[in-house]
Coordinates of C-alpha atoms in Angstrom, one line a residue:
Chain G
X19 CA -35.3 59.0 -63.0
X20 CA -31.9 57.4 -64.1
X21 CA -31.1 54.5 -62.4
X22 CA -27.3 54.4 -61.2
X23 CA -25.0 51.5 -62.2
X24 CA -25.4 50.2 -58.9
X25 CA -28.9 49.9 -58.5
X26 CA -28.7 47.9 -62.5
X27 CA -26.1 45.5 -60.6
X28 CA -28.1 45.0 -58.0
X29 CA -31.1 44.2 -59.6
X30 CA -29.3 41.9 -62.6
X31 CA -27.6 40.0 -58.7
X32 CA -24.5 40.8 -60.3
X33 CA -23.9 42.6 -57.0
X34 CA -25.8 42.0 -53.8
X35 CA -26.4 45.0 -51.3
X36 CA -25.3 44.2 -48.0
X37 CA -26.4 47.8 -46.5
X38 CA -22.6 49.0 -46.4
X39 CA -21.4 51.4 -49.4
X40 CA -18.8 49.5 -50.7
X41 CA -19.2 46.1 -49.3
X42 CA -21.2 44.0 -51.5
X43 CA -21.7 40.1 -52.2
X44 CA -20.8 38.6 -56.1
X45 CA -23.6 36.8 -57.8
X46 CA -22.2 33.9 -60.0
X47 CA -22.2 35.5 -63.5
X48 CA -19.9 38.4 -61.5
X49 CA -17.5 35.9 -60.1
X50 CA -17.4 34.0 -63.6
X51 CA -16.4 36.8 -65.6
X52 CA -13.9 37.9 -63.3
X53 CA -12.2 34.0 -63.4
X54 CA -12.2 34.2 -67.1
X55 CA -10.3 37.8 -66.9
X56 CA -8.0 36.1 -64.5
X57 CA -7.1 33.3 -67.2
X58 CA -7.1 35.6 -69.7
X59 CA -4.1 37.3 -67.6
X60 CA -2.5 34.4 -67.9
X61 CA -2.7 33.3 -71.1
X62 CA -1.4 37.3 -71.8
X63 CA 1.6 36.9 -69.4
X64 CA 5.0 36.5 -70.3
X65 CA 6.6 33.0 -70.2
X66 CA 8.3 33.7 -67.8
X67 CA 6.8 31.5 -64.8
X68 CA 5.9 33.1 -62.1
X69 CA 6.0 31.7 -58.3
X70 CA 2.5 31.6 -57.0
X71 CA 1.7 33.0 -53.5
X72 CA -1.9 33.5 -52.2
X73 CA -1.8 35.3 -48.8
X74 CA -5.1 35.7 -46.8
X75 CA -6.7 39.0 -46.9
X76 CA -5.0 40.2 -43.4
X77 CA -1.2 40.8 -42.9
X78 CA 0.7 40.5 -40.1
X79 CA 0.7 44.1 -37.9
X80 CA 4.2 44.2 -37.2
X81 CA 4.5 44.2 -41.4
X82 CA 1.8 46.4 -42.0
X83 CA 3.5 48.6 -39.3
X84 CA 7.1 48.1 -41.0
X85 CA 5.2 49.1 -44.2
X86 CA 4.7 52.7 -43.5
X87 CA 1.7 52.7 -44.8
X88 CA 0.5 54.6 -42.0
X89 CA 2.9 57.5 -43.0
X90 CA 0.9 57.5 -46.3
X91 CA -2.2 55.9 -45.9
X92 CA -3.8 56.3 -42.7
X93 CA -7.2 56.8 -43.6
X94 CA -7.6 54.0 -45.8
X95 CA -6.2 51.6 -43.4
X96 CA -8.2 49.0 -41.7
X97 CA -7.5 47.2 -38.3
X98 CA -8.7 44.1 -36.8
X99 CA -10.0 43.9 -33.5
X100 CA -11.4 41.5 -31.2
X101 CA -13.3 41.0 -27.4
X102 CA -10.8 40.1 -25.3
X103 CA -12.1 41.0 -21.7
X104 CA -13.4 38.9 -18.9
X105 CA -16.7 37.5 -18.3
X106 CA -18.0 40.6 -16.6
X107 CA -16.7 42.7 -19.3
X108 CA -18.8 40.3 -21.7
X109 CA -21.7 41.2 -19.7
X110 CA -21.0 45.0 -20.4
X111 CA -20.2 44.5 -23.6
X112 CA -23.5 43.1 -24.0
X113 CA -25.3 45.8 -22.3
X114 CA -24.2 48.5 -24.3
X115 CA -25.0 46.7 -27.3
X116 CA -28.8 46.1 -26.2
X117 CA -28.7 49.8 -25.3
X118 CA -27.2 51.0 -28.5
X119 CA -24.4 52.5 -27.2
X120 CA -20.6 52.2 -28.7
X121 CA -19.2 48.8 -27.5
X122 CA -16.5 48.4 -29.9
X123 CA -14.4 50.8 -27.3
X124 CA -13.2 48.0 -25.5
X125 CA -12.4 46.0 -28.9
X126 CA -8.5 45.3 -28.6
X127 CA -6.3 45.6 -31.6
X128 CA -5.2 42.0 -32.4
X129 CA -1.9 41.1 -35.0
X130 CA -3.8 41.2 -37.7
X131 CA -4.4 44.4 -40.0
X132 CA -6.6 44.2 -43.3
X133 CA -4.5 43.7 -46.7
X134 CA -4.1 47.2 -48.6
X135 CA -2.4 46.1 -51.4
X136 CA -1.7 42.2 -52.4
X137 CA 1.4 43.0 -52.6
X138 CA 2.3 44.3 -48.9
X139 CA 2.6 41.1 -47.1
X140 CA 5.3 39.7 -50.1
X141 CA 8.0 41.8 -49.0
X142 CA 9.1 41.0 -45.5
X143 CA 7.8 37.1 -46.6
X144 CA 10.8 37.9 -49.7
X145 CA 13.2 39.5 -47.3
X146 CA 13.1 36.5 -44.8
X147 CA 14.5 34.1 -47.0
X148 CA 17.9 35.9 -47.9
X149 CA 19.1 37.4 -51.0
X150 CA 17.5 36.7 -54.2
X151 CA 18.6 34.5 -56.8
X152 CA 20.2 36.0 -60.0
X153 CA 18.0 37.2 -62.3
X154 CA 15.9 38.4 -58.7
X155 CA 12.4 37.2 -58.6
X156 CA 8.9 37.1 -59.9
X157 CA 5.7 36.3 -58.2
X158 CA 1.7 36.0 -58.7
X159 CA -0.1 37.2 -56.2
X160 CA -3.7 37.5 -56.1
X161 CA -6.2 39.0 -52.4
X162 CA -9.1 40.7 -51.6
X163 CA -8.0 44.3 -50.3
X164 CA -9.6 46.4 -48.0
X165 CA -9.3 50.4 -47.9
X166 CA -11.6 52.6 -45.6
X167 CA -13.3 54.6 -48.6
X168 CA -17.1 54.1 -48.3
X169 CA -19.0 55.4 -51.5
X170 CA -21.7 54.6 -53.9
X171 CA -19.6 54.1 -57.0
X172 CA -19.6 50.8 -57.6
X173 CA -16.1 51.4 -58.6
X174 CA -15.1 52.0 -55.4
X175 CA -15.3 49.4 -53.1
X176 CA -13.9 48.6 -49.7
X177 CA -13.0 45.0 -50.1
X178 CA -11.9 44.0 -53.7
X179 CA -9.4 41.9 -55.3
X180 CA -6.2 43.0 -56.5
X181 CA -4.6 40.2 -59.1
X182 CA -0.7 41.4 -59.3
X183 CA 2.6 40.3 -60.4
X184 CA 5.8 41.6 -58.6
X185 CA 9.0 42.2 -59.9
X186 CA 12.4 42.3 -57.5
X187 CA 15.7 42.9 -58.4
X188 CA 17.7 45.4 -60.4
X189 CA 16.5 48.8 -61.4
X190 CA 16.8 47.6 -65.4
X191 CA 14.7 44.6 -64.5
X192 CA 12.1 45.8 -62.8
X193 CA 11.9 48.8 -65.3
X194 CA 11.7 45.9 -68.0
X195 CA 9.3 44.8 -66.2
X196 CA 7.2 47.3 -65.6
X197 CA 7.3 48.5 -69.5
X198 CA 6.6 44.8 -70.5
X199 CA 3.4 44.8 -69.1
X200 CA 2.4 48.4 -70.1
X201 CA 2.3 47.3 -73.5
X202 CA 1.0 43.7 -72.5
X203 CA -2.3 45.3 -70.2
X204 CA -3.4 47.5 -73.1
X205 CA -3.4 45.0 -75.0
X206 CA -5.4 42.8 -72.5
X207 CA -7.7 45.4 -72.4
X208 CA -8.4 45.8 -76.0
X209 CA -9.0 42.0 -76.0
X210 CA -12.0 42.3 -74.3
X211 CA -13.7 45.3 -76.3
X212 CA -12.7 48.2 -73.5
X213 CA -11.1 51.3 -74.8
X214 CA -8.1 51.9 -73.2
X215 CA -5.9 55.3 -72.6
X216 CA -2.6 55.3 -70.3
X217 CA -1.8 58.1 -67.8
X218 CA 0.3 59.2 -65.1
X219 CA -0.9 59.0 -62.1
X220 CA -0.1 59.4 -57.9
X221 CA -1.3 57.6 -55.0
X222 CA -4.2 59.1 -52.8
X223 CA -1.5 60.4 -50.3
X224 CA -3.0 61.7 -47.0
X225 CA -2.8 65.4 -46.5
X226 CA -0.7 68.3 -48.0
X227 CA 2.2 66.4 -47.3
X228 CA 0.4 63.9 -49.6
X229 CA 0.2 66.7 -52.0
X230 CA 3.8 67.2 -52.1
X231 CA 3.9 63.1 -52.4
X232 CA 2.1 62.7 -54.9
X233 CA 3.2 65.6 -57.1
X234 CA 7.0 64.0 -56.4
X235 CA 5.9 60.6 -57.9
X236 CA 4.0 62.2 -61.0
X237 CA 7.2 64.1 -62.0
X238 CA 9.4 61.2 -61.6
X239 CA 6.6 59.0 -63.4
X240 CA 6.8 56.3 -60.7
X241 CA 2.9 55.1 -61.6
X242 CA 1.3 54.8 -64.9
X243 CA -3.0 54.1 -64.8
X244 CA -4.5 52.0 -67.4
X245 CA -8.1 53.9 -67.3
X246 CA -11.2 52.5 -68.5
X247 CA -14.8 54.1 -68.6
X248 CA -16.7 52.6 -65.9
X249 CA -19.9 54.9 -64.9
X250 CA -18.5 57.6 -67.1
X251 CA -17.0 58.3 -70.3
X252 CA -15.5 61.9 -68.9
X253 CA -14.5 60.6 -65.6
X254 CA -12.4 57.0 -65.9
X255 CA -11.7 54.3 -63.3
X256 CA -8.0 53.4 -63.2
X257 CA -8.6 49.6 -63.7
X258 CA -4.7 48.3 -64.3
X259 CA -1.6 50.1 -62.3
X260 CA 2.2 49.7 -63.2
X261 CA 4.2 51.2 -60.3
X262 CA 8.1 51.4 -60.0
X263 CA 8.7 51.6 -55.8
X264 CA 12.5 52.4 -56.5
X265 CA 14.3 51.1 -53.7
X266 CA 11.4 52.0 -51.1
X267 CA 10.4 48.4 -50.4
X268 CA 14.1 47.3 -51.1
X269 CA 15.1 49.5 -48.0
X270 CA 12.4 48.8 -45.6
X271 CA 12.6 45.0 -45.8
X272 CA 16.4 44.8 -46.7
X273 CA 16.1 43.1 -49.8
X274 CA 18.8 42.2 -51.4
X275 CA 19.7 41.2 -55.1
X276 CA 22.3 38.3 -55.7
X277 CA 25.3 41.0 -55.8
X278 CA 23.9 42.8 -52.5
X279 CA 22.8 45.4 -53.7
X280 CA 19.6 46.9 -52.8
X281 CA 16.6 45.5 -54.7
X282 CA 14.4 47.7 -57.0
X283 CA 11.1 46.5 -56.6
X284 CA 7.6 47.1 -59.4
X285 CA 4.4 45.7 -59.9
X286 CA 1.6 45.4 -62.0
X287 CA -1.7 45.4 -60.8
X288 CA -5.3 44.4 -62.2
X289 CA -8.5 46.1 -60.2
X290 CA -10.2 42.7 -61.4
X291 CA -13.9 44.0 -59.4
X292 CA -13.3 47.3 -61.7
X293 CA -12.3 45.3 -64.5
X294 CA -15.6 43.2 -64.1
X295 CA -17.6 46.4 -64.1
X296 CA -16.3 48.4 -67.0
X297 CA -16.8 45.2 -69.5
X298 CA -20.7 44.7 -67.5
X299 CA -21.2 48.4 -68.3
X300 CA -19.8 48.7 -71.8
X301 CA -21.3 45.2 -73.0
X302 CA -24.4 44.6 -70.8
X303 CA -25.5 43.2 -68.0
X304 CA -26.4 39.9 -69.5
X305 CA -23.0 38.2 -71.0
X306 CA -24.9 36.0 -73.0
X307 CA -25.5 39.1 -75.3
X308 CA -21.9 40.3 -75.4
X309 CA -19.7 40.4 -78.6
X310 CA -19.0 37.2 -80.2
X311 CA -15.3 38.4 -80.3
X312 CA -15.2 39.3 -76.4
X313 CA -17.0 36.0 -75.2
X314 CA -14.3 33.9 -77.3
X315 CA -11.5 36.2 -75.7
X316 CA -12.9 35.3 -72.2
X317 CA -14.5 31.7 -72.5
X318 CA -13.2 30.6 -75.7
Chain B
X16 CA 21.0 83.9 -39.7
X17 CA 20.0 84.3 -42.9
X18 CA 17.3 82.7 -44.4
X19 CA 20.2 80.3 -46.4
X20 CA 21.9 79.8 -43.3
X21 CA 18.5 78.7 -41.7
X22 CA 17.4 76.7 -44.2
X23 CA 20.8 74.9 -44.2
X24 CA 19.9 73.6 -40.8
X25 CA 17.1 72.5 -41.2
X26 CA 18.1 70.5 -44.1
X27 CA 20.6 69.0 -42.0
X28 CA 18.0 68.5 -39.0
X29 CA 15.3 66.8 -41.2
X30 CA 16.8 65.8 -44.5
X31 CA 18.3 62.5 -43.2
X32 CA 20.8 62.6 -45.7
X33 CA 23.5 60.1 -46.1
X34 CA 25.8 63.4 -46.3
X35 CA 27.1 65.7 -44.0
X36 CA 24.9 68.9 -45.3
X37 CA 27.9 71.3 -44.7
X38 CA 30.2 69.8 -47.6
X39 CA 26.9 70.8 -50.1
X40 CA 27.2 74.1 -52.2
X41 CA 23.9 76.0 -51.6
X42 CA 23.1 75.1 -55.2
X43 CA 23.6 71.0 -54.9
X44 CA 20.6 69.0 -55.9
X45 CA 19.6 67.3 -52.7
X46 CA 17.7 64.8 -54.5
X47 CA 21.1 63.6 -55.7
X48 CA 22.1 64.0 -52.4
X49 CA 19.9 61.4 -50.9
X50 CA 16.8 63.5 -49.5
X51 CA 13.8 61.0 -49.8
X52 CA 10.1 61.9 -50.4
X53 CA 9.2 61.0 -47.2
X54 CA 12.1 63.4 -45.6
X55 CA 11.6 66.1 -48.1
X56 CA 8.0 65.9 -46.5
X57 CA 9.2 66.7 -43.1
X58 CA 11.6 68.9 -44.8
X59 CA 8.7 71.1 -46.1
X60 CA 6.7 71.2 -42.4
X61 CA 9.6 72.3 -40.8
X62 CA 10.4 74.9 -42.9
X63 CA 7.0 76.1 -43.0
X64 CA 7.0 76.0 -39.1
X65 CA 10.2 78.2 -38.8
X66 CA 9.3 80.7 -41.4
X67 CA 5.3 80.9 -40.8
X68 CA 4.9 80.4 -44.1
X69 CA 2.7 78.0 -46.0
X70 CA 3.4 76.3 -49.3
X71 CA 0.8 76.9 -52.0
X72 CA -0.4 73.4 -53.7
X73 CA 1.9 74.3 -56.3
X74 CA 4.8 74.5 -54.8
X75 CA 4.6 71.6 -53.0
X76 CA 7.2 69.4 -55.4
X77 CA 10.4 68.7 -56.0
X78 CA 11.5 71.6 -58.0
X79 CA 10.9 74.0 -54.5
X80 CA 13.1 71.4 -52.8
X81 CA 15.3 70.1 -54.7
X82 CA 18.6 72.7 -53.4
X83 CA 19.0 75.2 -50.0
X84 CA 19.0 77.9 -52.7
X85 CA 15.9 77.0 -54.8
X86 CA 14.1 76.8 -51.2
X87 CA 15.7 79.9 -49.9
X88 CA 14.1 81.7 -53.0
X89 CA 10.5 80.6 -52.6
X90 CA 10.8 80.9 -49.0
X91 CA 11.6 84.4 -49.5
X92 CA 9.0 85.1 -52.7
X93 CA 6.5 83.2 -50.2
X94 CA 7.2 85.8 -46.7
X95 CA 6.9 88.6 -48.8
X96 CA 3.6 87.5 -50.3
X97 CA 2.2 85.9 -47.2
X98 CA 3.4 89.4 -45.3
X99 CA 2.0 91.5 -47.7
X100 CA -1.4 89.7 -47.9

């Protein structure tokens, strides 16, 4: 029998089962690859310099909320709850675990709601401080994310980290933006011995609404997919993203470029767990044996 | 009410539009208009609710919404298949 790239990850401790699909622990030749992909995005960034935010992987509710990622997302969304009963509820609580029964049903939703996107929790955090500067703004961002999709493709995880830049301000410079680094993340990608091939593509929008969604932003090409093999030549992971959000984020948060305007808003995002996993599958498990050119490309 | 006349409303029920629906020619884009992909979502439910008809996957972009005539004429190819079936 074949063994799955999982089960290779596993056993190399490149990945560490933790009995969850999708939730796994990073052995140290994982995590090092992945910091040399993130220097390599730097050293492939434009000069430009970036302002460098790193928000924890929960967001406030009341942004999450604002978001509307409910209206689009709800079933990859994740909540955080906690005990917050008395002591004889504790004693319940501790009952129906010792009897197997469901005791998260008491669990209260607290403020905090699970990352979906690094991006999400920049917007409001933008909008707070007042219109943007001329020339709008640029940021690094760079969290774990979490989205309710348990499966057995290693490509699919629940938590992951999601490195991004963010571009606010007019629609020409977020569309500059967002072409910029089209060209800039293929050639990333080619860096680093991984064949490459650019597509359209649409959010997983819930339901046939989400249908109707997603068809609207493949027609008005809103997101392009950098795809990579991963576990399959035939079937590729989407391992970069460029997405123009029009004014959608603009509207919501009421962010506003210097001449009060609206702002556009676009990002470009970097799977960097997927990343990690398409250059482990096309080069090996061991990165000692890895191309001379890719290993210089990564540690130089 | 016609199905134009119908259809009219409910644009102007669920489109949100910045515009006041009756100064639009049936053939305006709405798009243009203002109508968002979020209302042009709610657009499509109620519409299917009021005609008991159901959008095929295929219909289900901005082409089938983007003017009251260009919905009035699927909604119409769409209740003569759907009654026929």
């Amino acid at each position: 029998m074949q063994t799955s790239l999982l089960d290779r990850l596993f056993s190399a401790g490149l990945l560490i089962d933790t009995g969850v699909d999708g939730l796994y622990g990073r052995g140290g030749a994982f995590e090092d690859v992945i910091a040399r992909f993130e220097a390599l995005i730097g050293r492939h960034a434009p000069d430009a310099t970036p302002e460098v935010i790193r928000f924890p992987p929960g967001m406030n509710r009341a942004h999450f909320e604002g978001s509307g990622y409910m209206k689009s997302f709800p079933q990859l969304a994740g909540t955080v709850h906690s005990f917050c009963g008395c002591e004889l509820d504790h004693m319940n609580l501790l009952q129906c675990i010792a009897e197997g029964g469901d005791w998260t049903e008491g669990q209260k939703a607290t403020d905090i709601v699970l990352t979906p996107a690094a991006c999400y929790p920049l917007y409001p955090t933008i909008a707070k401080r007042g219109p943007l500067p001329e020339g709008g703004g640029l940021f690094d961002l760079q969290s774990y994310c979490f989205r309710h999709e348990p499966s057995k493709d290693p490509a699919r995880m629940q938590l992951f980290r999601m490195r991004e830049f963010v571009r606010i301000g007019t629609p020409d410079e977020v569309m500059a933006f967002r072409e910029d680094w089209m060209e800039r993340g293929a050639k990333l990608i080619e860096a680093v011995g991984l064949d490459v091939e650019l597509d359209t593509a649409n959010d997983p929008f819930f339901g046939r609404a989400g249908k109707m969604m997603g068809n609207s932003q493949r027609e008005q090409k809103l997101k392009f997919e950098l795809l990579i093999p991963v576990t399959s030549a035939a079937n590729k992971t989407a391992c970069l993203s460029f997405n123009y959000h029009q004014d959608h984020f603009g509207a919501t948060w009421g962010l506003e470029t210097a001449d009060g305007e609206v702002a556009h808003t676009a990002c470009v995002g970097f799977g960097l767990e997927r990343i990690a996993l398409a250059l482990f599958a096309k080069h090996g498990l061991d990165t000692a044996d890895w191309p001379a050119d890719v290993r210089a490309a990564l540690w130089g | 009410m016609s199905a134009v006349e119908a259809i009219r409303s409910i644009v102007a029920k669920h489109g949100k539009l910045p515009v006041d629906v009756a100064t639009l020619q049936d053939d305006a884009d709405l798009y243009a208009a203002g109508l968002s992909s979020f209302a042009s979502v709610q657009l499509m439910l109620a519409i299917e609710e009021h005609f008991d008809i159901e959008f095929p996957e295929d219909r289900l972009n901005r082409k089938t919404f983007s003017s009251i005539k260009a919905i009035a004429e699927v909604v119409t190819e769409l209740s003569e298949d759907q009654q026929a079936a």
